[in-house]
PDB file of C-alpha atoms and ligand atoms in Angstrom:
ATOM      1  CA  MET A   1       0.468   0.338   0.141  1.00 97.00           C
ATOM      2  CA  ARG A   2       0.658   3.634  -0.422  1.00 98.00           C
ATOM      3  CA  VAL A   3       0.089   6.483   1.939  1.00 98.00           C
ATOM      4  CA  THR A   4       0.664  10.813   0.371  1.00 98.00           C
ATOM      5  CA  VAL A   5       0.773  13.141   3.301  1.00 98.00           C
ATOM      6  CA  LEU A   6      -1.767  15.458   1.974  1.00 98.00           C
ATOM      7  CA  GLY A   7      -0.992  17.787   5.127  1.00 98.00           C
ATOM      8  CA  LYS A   8       0.813  17.515   8.445  1.00 98.00           C
ATOM      9  CA  SER A   9       0.658  21.249  10.030  1.00 98.00           C
ATOM     10  CA  PRO A  10      -0.636  20.944  13.875  1.00 97.00           C
ATOM     11  CA  ALA A  11      -3.839  22.760  14.371  1.00 97.00           C
ATOM     12  CA  TRP A  12      -2.610  25.958  12.434  1.00 97.00           C
ATOM     13  CA  GLN A  13      -1.516  25.007   9.111  1.00 97.00           C
ATOM     14  CA  ASP A  14       1.681  25.835   7.725  1.00 98.00           C
ATOM     15  CA  ALA A  15       1.775  28.450   4.762  1.00 98.00           C
ATOM     16  CA  GLY A  16       0.702  26.815   2.327  1.00 97.00           C
ATOM     17  CA  GLY A  17      -0.004  24.178   3.855  1.00 98.00           C
ATOM     18  CA  ALA A  18      -2.601  21.522   5.394  1.00 98.00           C
ATOM     19  CA  CYS A  19      -3.427  20.250   8.555  1.00 98.00           C
ATOM     20  CA  SER A  20      -4.023  16.453   9.361  1.00 98.00           C
ATOM     21  CA  GLY A  21      -4.551  14.212   5.794  1.00 98.00           C
ATOM     22  CA  TYR A  22      -3.229  10.611   4.489  1.00 98.00           C
ATOM     23  CA  LEU A  23      -4.469   9.231   1.386  1.00 98.00           C
ATOM     24  CA  VAL A  24      -4.032   4.956   0.967  1.00 98.00           C
ATOM     25  CA  GLU A  25      -4.330   2.944  -1.561  1.00 98.00           C
ATOM     26  CA  GLU A  26      -4.058   0.231  -2.796  1.00 98.00           C
ATOM     27  CA  ASP A  27      -5.003  -1.137  -6.309  1.00 96.00           C
ATOM     28  CA  ASP A  28      -7.349   1.489  -6.981  1.00 96.00           C
ATOM     29  CA  TYR A  29      -9.106   1.966  -3.603  1.00 98.00           C
ATOM     30  CA  ALA A  30      -8.237   5.745  -1.984  1.00 98.00           C
ATOM     31  CA  LEU A  31      -8.846   5.815   1.402  1.00 98.00           C
ATOM     32  CA  LEU A  32      -8.146   9.569   3.453  1.00 98.00           C
ATOM     33  CA  VAL A  33      -6.854   9.244   6.946  1.00 99.00           C
ATOM     34  CA  ASP A  34      -8.226  12.402   8.453  1.00 98.00           C
ATOM     35  CA  CYS A  35     -10.003  15.704   7.154  1.00 98.00           C
ATOM     36  CA  GLY A  36      -8.837  18.762   8.713  1.00 98.00           C
ATOM     37  CA  ASN A  37      -8.097  22.243   7.156  1.00 98.00           C
ATOM     38  CA  GLY A  38      -6.831  22.989   3.823  1.00 98.00           C
ATOM     39  CA  VAL A  39      -6.895  18.575   2.898  1.00 98.00           C
ATOM     40  CA  PHE A  40      -9.870  19.053   0.780  1.00 98.00           C
ATOM     41  CA  GLY A  41      -7.310  21.132  -1.612  1.00 98.00           C
ATOM     42  CA  LYS A  42      -4.076  19.150  -1.246  1.00 98.00           C
ATOM     43  CA  LEU A  43      -6.003  16.089  -1.975  1.00 98.00           C
ATOM     44  CA  ARG A  44      -7.801  17.081  -5.193  1.00 98.00           C
ATOM     45  CA  ALA A  45      -4.002  18.282  -6.371  1.00 98.00           C
ATOM     46  CA  ARG A  46      -3.798  15.053  -6.274  1.00 98.00           C
ATOM     47  CA  ILE A  47      -6.946  12.692  -7.104  1.00 97.00           C
ATOM     48  CA  ASP A  48     -10.448  13.414  -8.197  1.00 97.00           C
ATOM     49  CA  TYR A  49     -12.577  13.050  -4.465  1.00 98.00           C
ATOM     50  CA  THR A  50     -15.575  11.417  -5.965  1.00 97.00           C
ATOM     51  CA  ASP A  51     -12.907   8.724  -6.739  1.00 98.00           C
ATOM     52  CA  VAL A  52     -12.460   8.485  -2.564  1.00 98.00           C
ATOM     53  CA  ASP A  53     -13.968   5.390  -1.155  1.00 98.00           C
ATOM     54  CA  SER A  54     -13.276   5.725   2.426  1.00 98.00           C
ATOM     55  CA  VAL A  55     -12.368   8.460   5.245  1.00 99.00           C
ATOM     56  CA  ALA A  56     -11.767   7.443   8.711  1.00 98.00           C
ATOM     57  CA  ILE A  57     -11.361  10.049  11.082  1.00 98.00           C
ATOM     58  CA  THR A  58      -9.310   9.597  13.902  1.00 98.00           C
ATOM     59  CA  HIS A  59     -10.598  12.641  16.699  1.00 98.00           C
ATOM     60  CA  MET A  60     -13.488  15.426  16.215  1.00 98.00           C
ATOM     61  CA  HIS A  61     -10.506  18.190  16.963  1.00 98.00           C
ATOM     62  CA  ALA A  62     -10.929  20.916  13.884  1.00 98.00           C
ATOM     63  CA  ASP A  63      -8.081  20.346  12.562  1.00 98.00           C
ATOM     64  CA  HIS A  64      -8.488  16.300  12.177  1.00 98.00           C
ATOM     65  CA  PHE A  65     -12.162  16.800  11.008  1.00 98.00           C
ATOM     66  CA  ILE A  66     -13.208  20.288   9.063  1.00 98.00           C
ATOM     67  CA  ASP A  67     -12.922  20.205   5.713  1.00 98.00           C
ATOM     68  CA  LEU A  68     -15.201  17.722   5.797  1.00 98.00           C
ATOM     69  CA  PHE A  69     -17.676  20.355   5.010  1.00 98.00           C
ATOM     70  CA  PRO A  70     -16.295  21.497   2.026  1.00 98.00           C
ATOM     71  CA  PHE A  71     -15.596  17.538   0.556  1.00 98.00           C
ATOM     72  CA  ALA A  72     -19.673  17.430   1.727  1.00 98.00           C
ATOM     73  CA  TYR A  73     -20.475  20.155  -0.478  1.00 98.00           C
ATOM     74  CA  ALA A  74     -18.439  19.335  -3.483  1.00 98.00           C
ATOM     75  CA  LEU A  75     -19.798  15.763  -3.490  1.00 98.00           C
ATOM     76  CA  LEU A  76     -23.565  17.420  -3.315  1.00 97.00           C
ATOM     77  CA  LEU A  77     -23.003  21.114  -5.981  1.00 96.00           C
ATOM     78  CA  THR A  78     -20.475  19.632  -8.003  1.00 95.00           C
ATOM     79  CA  PRO A  79     -22.662  20.146 -11.944  1.00 93.00           C
ATOM     80  CA  ARG A  80     -21.030  15.901 -12.585  1.00 92.00           C
ATOM     81  CA  GLN A  81     -22.829  14.656  -8.950  1.00 95.00           C
ATOM     82  CA  GLN A  82     -27.106  15.655 -10.167  1.00 95.00           C
ATOM     83  CA  PRO A  83     -28.944  13.655 -11.716  1.00 93.00           C
ATOM     84  CA  VAL A  84     -30.549  15.397 -14.215  1.00 94.00           C
ATOM     85  CA  PRO A  85     -27.605  17.078 -16.618  1.00 93.00           C
ATOM     86  CA  VAL A  86     -25.618  20.188 -15.735  1.00 89.00           C
ATOM     87  CA  ALA A  87     -23.560  22.232 -17.718  1.00 86.00           C
ATOM     88  CA  GLY A  88     -22.479  19.796 -20.164  1.00 89.00           C
ATOM     89  CA  TRP A  89     -21.937  17.183 -17.603  1.00 92.00           C
ATOM     90  CA  PRO A  90     -24.552  14.035 -18.561  1.00 93.00           C
ATOM     91  CA  GLY A  91     -25.925  13.674 -14.688  1.00 92.00           C
ATOM     92  CA  THR A  92     -25.919  10.743 -12.588  1.00 94.00           C
ATOM     93  CA  SER A  93     -28.784   8.679 -10.895  1.00 93.00           C
ATOM     94  CA  GLU A  94     -25.170   7.443  -8.454  1.00 95.00           C
ATOM     95  CA  PRO A  95     -22.874  10.105  -7.416  1.00 96.00           C
ATOM     96  CA  ALA A  96     -20.384   9.315  -5.360  1.00 98.00           C
ATOM     97  CA  ARG A  97     -20.995   9.120  -1.618  1.00 98.00           C
ATOM     98  CA  PRO A  98     -18.073   7.819  -0.142  1.00 98.00           C
ATOM     99  CA  ARG A  99     -18.528   6.193   3.435  1.00 98.00           C
ATOM    100  CA  LEU A 100     -17.079   8.428   6.738  1.00 98.00           C
ATOM    101  CA  ILE A 101     -15.325   6.237   9.481  1.00 98.00           C
ATOM    102  CA  ALA A 102     -15.964   8.564  12.553  1.00 98.00           C
ATOM    103  CA  PRO A 103     -15.349   8.049  16.207  1.00 98.00           C
ATOM    104  CA  ALA A 104     -18.879   7.318  18.003  1.00 97.00           C
ATOM    105  CA  GLY A 105     -20.368  10.815  19.024  1.00 97.00           C
ATOM    106  CA  ALA A 106     -18.637  12.306  15.648  1.00 98.00           C
ATOM    107  CA  GLN A 107     -22.447  12.632  14.521  1.00 98.00           C
ATOM    108  CA  ALA A 108     -23.622  14.595  17.151  1.00 98.00           C
ATOM    109  CA  THR A 109     -20.034  16.975  16.623  1.00 98.00           C
ATOM    110  CA  LEU A 110     -21.210  17.311  13.241  1.00 98.00           C
ATOM    111  CA  ARG A 111     -24.659  18.681  13.532  1.00 98.00           C
ATOM    112  CA  ALA A 112     -23.365  20.837  16.415  1.00 98.00           C
ATOM    113  CA  VAL A 113     -21.194  22.482  14.060  1.00 98.00           C
ATOM    114  CA  GLY A 114     -23.266  22.374  11.434  1.00 98.00           C
ATOM    115  CA  SER A 115     -26.573  23.806  12.626  1.00 98.00           C
ATOM    116  CA  ALA A 116     -24.715  27.157  13.346  1.00 98.00           C
ATOM    117  CA  TRP A 117     -25.556  27.835   9.198  1.00 96.00           C
ATOM    118  CA  GLY A 118     -28.434  25.724   9.027  1.00 94.00           C
ATOM    119  CA  GLY A 119     -26.051  22.392   8.108  1.00 95.00           C
ATOM    120  CA  GLU A 120     -26.862  20.199  10.364  1.00 97.00           C
ATOM    121  CA  GLU A 121     -27.746  17.148   8.087  1.00 98.00           C
ATOM    122  CA  LEU A 122     -24.659  17.835   5.275  1.00 98.00           C
ATOM    123  CA  VAL A 123     -22.236  15.739   5.494  1.00 98.00           C
ATOM    124  CA  GLU A 124     -23.534  13.049   6.205  1.00 98.00           C
ATOM    125  CA  THR A 125     -26.381  13.875   3.619  1.00 98.00           C
ATOM    126  CA  ALA A 126     -22.756  13.483   1.393  1.00 98.00           C
ATOM    127  CA  PHE A 127     -20.954  10.692   3.094  1.00 98.00           C
ATOM    128  CA  ARG A 128     -22.291   7.501   4.177  1.00 98.00           C
ATOM    129  CA  LEU A 129     -21.408   7.909   7.684  1.00 98.00           C
ATOM    130  CA  GLU A 130     -20.713   5.093  10.281  1.00 98.00           C
ATOM    131  CA  GLU A 131     -19.458   5.395  14.028  1.00 98.00           C
ATOM    132  CA  TYR A 132     -16.927   3.000  14.622  1.00 98.00           C
ATOM    133  CA  ARG A 133     -15.879   2.122  18.276  1.00 95.00           C
ATOM    134  CA  GLU A 134     -12.530  -0.222  20.081  1.00 96.00           C
ATOM    135  CA  GLY A 135     -11.940  -3.627  20.241  1.00 93.00           C
ATOM    136  CA  SER A 136     -14.415  -3.064  16.038  1.00 96.00           C
ATOM    137  CA  PRO A 137     -12.201  -4.068  13.045  1.00 98.00           C
ATOM    138  CA  LEU A 138     -13.941  -2.611  10.072  1.00 98.00           C
ATOM    139  CA  THR A 139     -13.105  -3.337   6.680  1.00 98.00           C
ATOM    140  CA  ALA A 140     -12.830  -0.950   4.011  1.00 98.00           C
ATOM    141  CA  GLY A 141     -11.999  -2.010   0.477  1.00 98.00           C
ATOM    142  CA  PRO A 142      -9.079  -4.074   0.597  1.00 98.00           C
ATOM    143  CA  PHE A 143      -7.726  -2.894   3.988  1.00 98.00           C
ATOM    144  CA  THR A 144      -8.441  -3.977   7.751  1.00 98.00           C
ATOM    145  CA  LEU A 145      -9.027  -1.027   9.758  1.00 98.00           C
ATOM    146  CA  ARG A 146      -8.388  -0.916  13.693  1.00 98.00           C
ATOM    147  CA  PHE A 147      -9.044   1.712  16.419  1.00 98.00           C
ATOM    148  CA  ALA A 148      -7.617   1.696  20.418  1.00 98.00           C
ATOM    149  CA  GLY A 149      -8.432   4.842  22.193  1.00 98.00           C
ATOM    150  CA  MET A 150      -5.851   7.067  22.896  1.00 98.00           C
ATOM    151  CA  PRO A 151      -5.495   9.686  25.861  1.00 97.00           C
ATOM    152  CA  HIS A 152      -6.396  13.736  24.377  1.00 97.00           C
ATOM    153  CA  TYR A 153      -8.242  16.287  25.242  1.00 96.00           C
ATOM    154  CA  VAL A 154     -11.746  14.216  23.247  1.00 96.00           C
ATOM    155  CA  PRO A 155     -12.209  10.523  22.648  1.00 97.00           C
ATOM    156  CA  THR A 156      -9.166  10.203  20.362  1.00 98.00           C
ATOM    157  CA  PHE A 157      -8.596   7.170  18.593  1.00 98.00           C
ATOM    158  CA  ALA A 158      -5.259   5.421  16.941  1.00 98.00           C
ATOM    159  CA  ILE A 159      -5.843   3.633  13.349  1.00 98.00           C
ATOM    160  CA  GLU A 160      -4.408   0.464  12.202  1.00 98.00           C
ATOM    161  CA  VAL A 161      -4.838  -0.122   8.214  1.00 98.00           C
ATOM    162  CA  LYS A 162      -3.656  -3.217   7.381  1.00 98.00           C
ATOM    163  CA  ALA A 163      -3.401  -4.576   4.007  1.00 98.00           C
ATOM    164  CA  PRO A 164      -4.180  -7.236   2.396  1.00 97.00           C
ATOM    165  CA  SER A 165      -0.396  -8.038   2.749  1.00 97.00           C
ATOM    166  CA  GLY A 166      -0.192  -7.765   5.983  1.00 98.00           C
ATOM    167  CA  ARG A 167       1.766  -4.900   6.280  1.00 98.00           C
ATOM    168  CA  ARG A 168       0.943  -2.165   8.957  1.00 98.00           C
ATOM    169  CA  ILE A 169       0.370   1.344   8.893  1.00 98.00           C
ATOM    170  CA  THR A 170      -0.771   2.878  12.175  1.00 98.00           C
ATOM    171  CA  PHE A 171      -1.822   6.366  12.763  1.00 98.00           C
ATOM    172  CA  GLY A 172      -0.811   7.504  16.234  1.00 98.00           C
ATOM    173  CA  ALA A 173      -3.169  10.174  15.750  1.00 97.00           C
ATOM    174  CA  ASP A 174      -2.355  12.525  18.544  1.00 97.00           C
ATOM    175  CA  CYS A 175      -2.206  11.648  22.090  1.00 97.00           C
ATOM    176  CA  ARG A 176       0.316  12.540  25.264  1.00 97.00           C
ATOM    177  CA  PRO A 177       2.808  10.004  26.344  1.00 97.00           C
ATOM    178  CA  ASN A 178       0.821   7.064  27.050  1.00 98.00           C
ATOM    179  CA  GLU A 179       1.420   2.680  27.212  1.00 98.00           C
ATOM    180  CA  GLU A 180      -1.807   2.428  24.823  1.00 98.00           C
ATOM    181  CA  LEU A 181       0.306   3.480  21.873  1.00 98.00           C
ATOM    182  CA  VAL A 182       3.028   1.338  22.169  1.00 98.00           C
ATOM    183  CA  GLU A 183       0.923  -1.360  23.072  1.00 98.00           C
ATOM    184  CA  PHE A 184      -1.949  -1.235  19.741  1.00 98.00           C
ATOM    185  CA  ALA A 185       1.740  -0.589  16.969  1.00 98.00           C
ATOM    186  CA  ARG A 186       3.800  -3.203  18.075  1.00 98.00           C
ATOM    187  CA  ASP A 187       5.353  -4.773  15.413  1.00 98.00           C
ATOM    188  CA  THR A 188       4.432  -2.475  13.636  1.00 98.00           C
ATOM    189  CA  ASP A 189       5.925  -1.260   9.521  1.00 98.00           C
ATOM    190  CA  LEU A 190       4.855   2.245   9.873  1.00 98.00           C
ATOM    191  CA  LEU A 191       4.154   4.149  12.795  1.00 98.00           C
ATOM    192  CA  VAL A 192       3.138   7.516  12.138  1.00 98.00           C
ATOM    193  CA  ALA A 193       3.395   9.885  15.014  1.00 98.00           C
ATOM    194  CA  GLU A 194       2.852  13.323  16.366  1.00 98.00           C
ATOM    195  CA  ALA A 195       5.699  15.314  17.258  1.00 98.00           C
ATOM    196  CA  THR A 196       3.765  17.999  18.033  1.00 96.00           C
ATOM    197  CA  LEU A 197       5.476  19.679  20.791  1.00 96.00           C
ATOM    198  CA  PRO A 198       9.373  21.400  21.111  1.00 93.00           C
ATOM    199  CA  ARG A 199       9.129  20.796  24.886  1.00 95.00           C
ATOM    200  CA  PRO A 200       6.536  19.626  27.480  1.00 95.00           C
ATOM    201  CA  GLU A 201       3.001  21.117  28.429  1.00 93.00           C
ATOM    202  CA  ARG A 202       4.293  23.184  31.402  1.00 92.00           C
ATOM    203  CA  THR A 203       0.313  23.440  32.854  1.00 92.00           C
ATOM    204  CA  GLY A 204      -2.439  21.210  32.561  1.00 92.00           C
ATOM    205  CA  ILE A 205      -3.097  18.004  31.265  1.00 93.00           C
ATOM    206  CA  ARG A 206      -0.708  16.584  29.291  1.00 95.00           C
ATOM    207  CA  GLY A 207      -1.822  16.090  25.332  1.00 96.00           C
ATOM    208  CA  HIS A 208       1.216  15.848  23.654  1.00 96.00           C
ATOM    209  CA  LEU A 209       3.389  14.960  21.957  1.00 97.00           C
ATOM    210  CA  THR A 210       7.798  15.776  21.848  1.00 97.00           C
ATOM    211  CA  PRO A 211       9.655  14.800  18.233  1.00 98.00           C
ATOM    212  CA  GLU A 212      11.854  12.852  21.244  1.00 98.00           C
ATOM    213  CA  GLU A 213       8.824  11.184  21.946  1.00 98.00           C
ATOM    214  CA  ALA A 214       7.485  10.548  19.382  1.00 98.00           C
ATOM    215  CA  GLY A 215      10.625   8.496  18.512  1.00 98.00           C
ATOM    216  CA  ALA A 216      10.232   6.863  21.440  1.00 98.00           C
ATOM    217  CA  HIS A 217       6.931   5.708  21.564  1.00 98.00           C
ATOM    218  CA  ALA A 218       7.624   3.694  17.848  1.00 98.00           C
ATOM    219  CA  ARG A 219      10.716   2.071  19.382  1.00 98.00           C
ATOM    220  CA  ARG A 220       9.248   0.776  22.898  1.00 98.00           C
ATOM    221  CA  ALA A 221       6.618  -0.427  20.072  1.00 98.00           C
ATOM    222  CA  GLY A 222       9.406  -2.601  17.767  1.00 98.00           C
ATOM    223  CA  ALA A 223       8.051  -0.710  14.854  1.00 98.00           C
ATOM    224  CA  ALA A 224      10.098  -0.266  11.663  1.00 98.00           C
ATOM    225  CA  ARG A 225      10.081   3.003  10.956  1.00 97.00           C
ATOM    226  CA  VAL A 226       8.563   5.791  12.066  1.00 98.00           C
ATOM    227  CA  MET A 227       7.450   9.641  10.660  1.00 98.00           C
ATOM    228  CA  LEU A 228       7.086  12.421  12.706  1.00 98.00           C
ATOM    229  CA  THR A 229       3.608  14.610  11.746  1.00 98.00           C
ATOM    230  CA  HIS A 230       1.262  17.651  13.247  1.00 98.00           C
ATOM    231  CA  VAL A 231       4.386  19.483  13.401  1.00 97.00           C
ATOM    232  CA  SER A 232       4.676  23.060  12.705  1.00 97.00           C
ATOM    233  CA  ASP A 233       6.476  24.937   9.443  1.00 97.00           C
ATOM    234  CA  GLU A 234       7.315  27.389  12.018  1.00 97.00           C
ATOM    235  CA  LEU A 235       9.856  24.086  14.382  1.00 97.00           C
ATOM    236  CA  ASP A 236      13.243  23.486  13.000  1.00 97.00           C
ATOM    237  CA  ALA A 237      12.982  20.504  10.890  1.00 97.00           C
ATOM    238  CA  GLU A 238      16.567  19.544  11.537  1.00 97.00           C
ATOM    239  CA  TRP A 239      15.945  19.712  14.998  1.00 98.00           C
ATOM    240  CA  VAL A 240      12.779  18.058  15.336  1.00 98.00           C
ATOM    241  CA  ARG A 241      14.256  14.945  13.173  1.00 97.00           C
ATOM    242  CA  ALA A 242      17.501  14.767  15.172  1.00 97.00           C
ATOM    243  CA  GLU A 243      15.372  14.274  18.380  1.00 97.00           C
ATOM    244  CA  GLY A 244      13.469  11.771  16.702  1.00 97.00           C
ATOM    245  CA  ALA A 245      16.289  10.137  15.966  1.00 97.00           C
ATOM    246  CA  ARG A 246      17.001  10.385  19.556  1.00 97.00           C
ATOM    247  CA  GLY A 247      14.175   8.787  20.512  1.00 97.00           C
ATOM    248  CA  PHE A 248      14.075   5.782  18.367  1.00 97.00           C
ATOM    249  CA  HIS A 249      17.838   5.354  18.035  1.00 91.00           C
ATOM    250  CA  ALA A 250      17.765   5.493  14.222  1.00 92.00           C
ATOM    251  CA  PRO A 251      16.885   8.070  11.395  1.00 94.00           C
ATOM    252  CA  VAL A 252      13.394   8.958  11.642  1.00 97.00           C
ATOM    253  CA  GLU A 253      10.954  10.033   8.947  1.00 97.00           C
ATOM    254  CA  LEU A 254       9.208  13.566   8.466  1.00 98.00           C
ATOM    255  CA  ALA A 255       5.911  14.176   7.638  1.00 98.00           C
ATOM    256  CA  ALA A 256       6.225  16.585   4.539  1.00 97.00           C
ATOM    257  CA  GLU A 257       3.535  17.285   2.067  1.00 97.00           C
ATOM    258  CA  GLY A 258       3.482  15.114  -1.244  1.00 97.00           C
ATOM    259  CA  LEU A 259       5.980  12.473   0.815  1.00 98.00           C
ATOM    260  CA  VAL A 260       5.054   8.950  -0.443  1.00 98.00           C
ATOM    261  CA  VAL A 261       5.399   5.712   1.521  1.00 97.00           C
ATOM    262  CA  GLU A 262       5.521   2.592   0.550  1.00 97.00           C
ATOM    263  CA  ILE A 263       4.558   0.140   2.883  1.00 95.00           C
TER     264      ILE A 263
HETATM  265 ZN1   ZN B 301      -6.437  16.505  18.591  1.00 50.09          ZN
END
């Protein structure tokens, strides 16, 4: 399978960048993992959005889901999705309606956000929404998806994408230092680990990892490779890489828009 980084920024996107979004493909099946601000435009630059089969969301923070709204408008309003001919498009009786695989409670959040301007059911009309739960794997085309709860500020789930070959990518989502991710990512082929913080939070409940902590989680999990992500362009990339490598005890990859990794 192949993963393409569409966006890797933390809650505020890089100059010209996008927040969390990763396109995972096997043959002609396309799974989008997370859809944060800026991701829809980056997705469009790479594939036709009507060819996205499924979208899986790690948690309901804006930088991981808010571009579901422009994505939904596109699916519902674009001329070629209409049932009758429109401006040169022949019309279709089978408009694309991707699966949306989101954590329990996502429907309520999407309705609350959309209701601010009368779009309460916008996302669930455009997508086939299903809410997942920890301990209940799902099949999405050729992929098997598993979910594990992570300690963060809202219900948050790491997502494992397993290909028919048995190879695995583990998306760690957002999390404070924990054992759950180490167990869930055990012997994974690629851990995509957030490395948001230049230093641990000084006050309050922790919610994110430093690059060294992210690398250490990958080392403890026995991951073959680690990609650090959720890193602002305001942090020095070489410093982030070096800190990650210190935790991992080997070189690490740093997510960058357009980076493609074959697993
Ligand atoms: Zn978050």
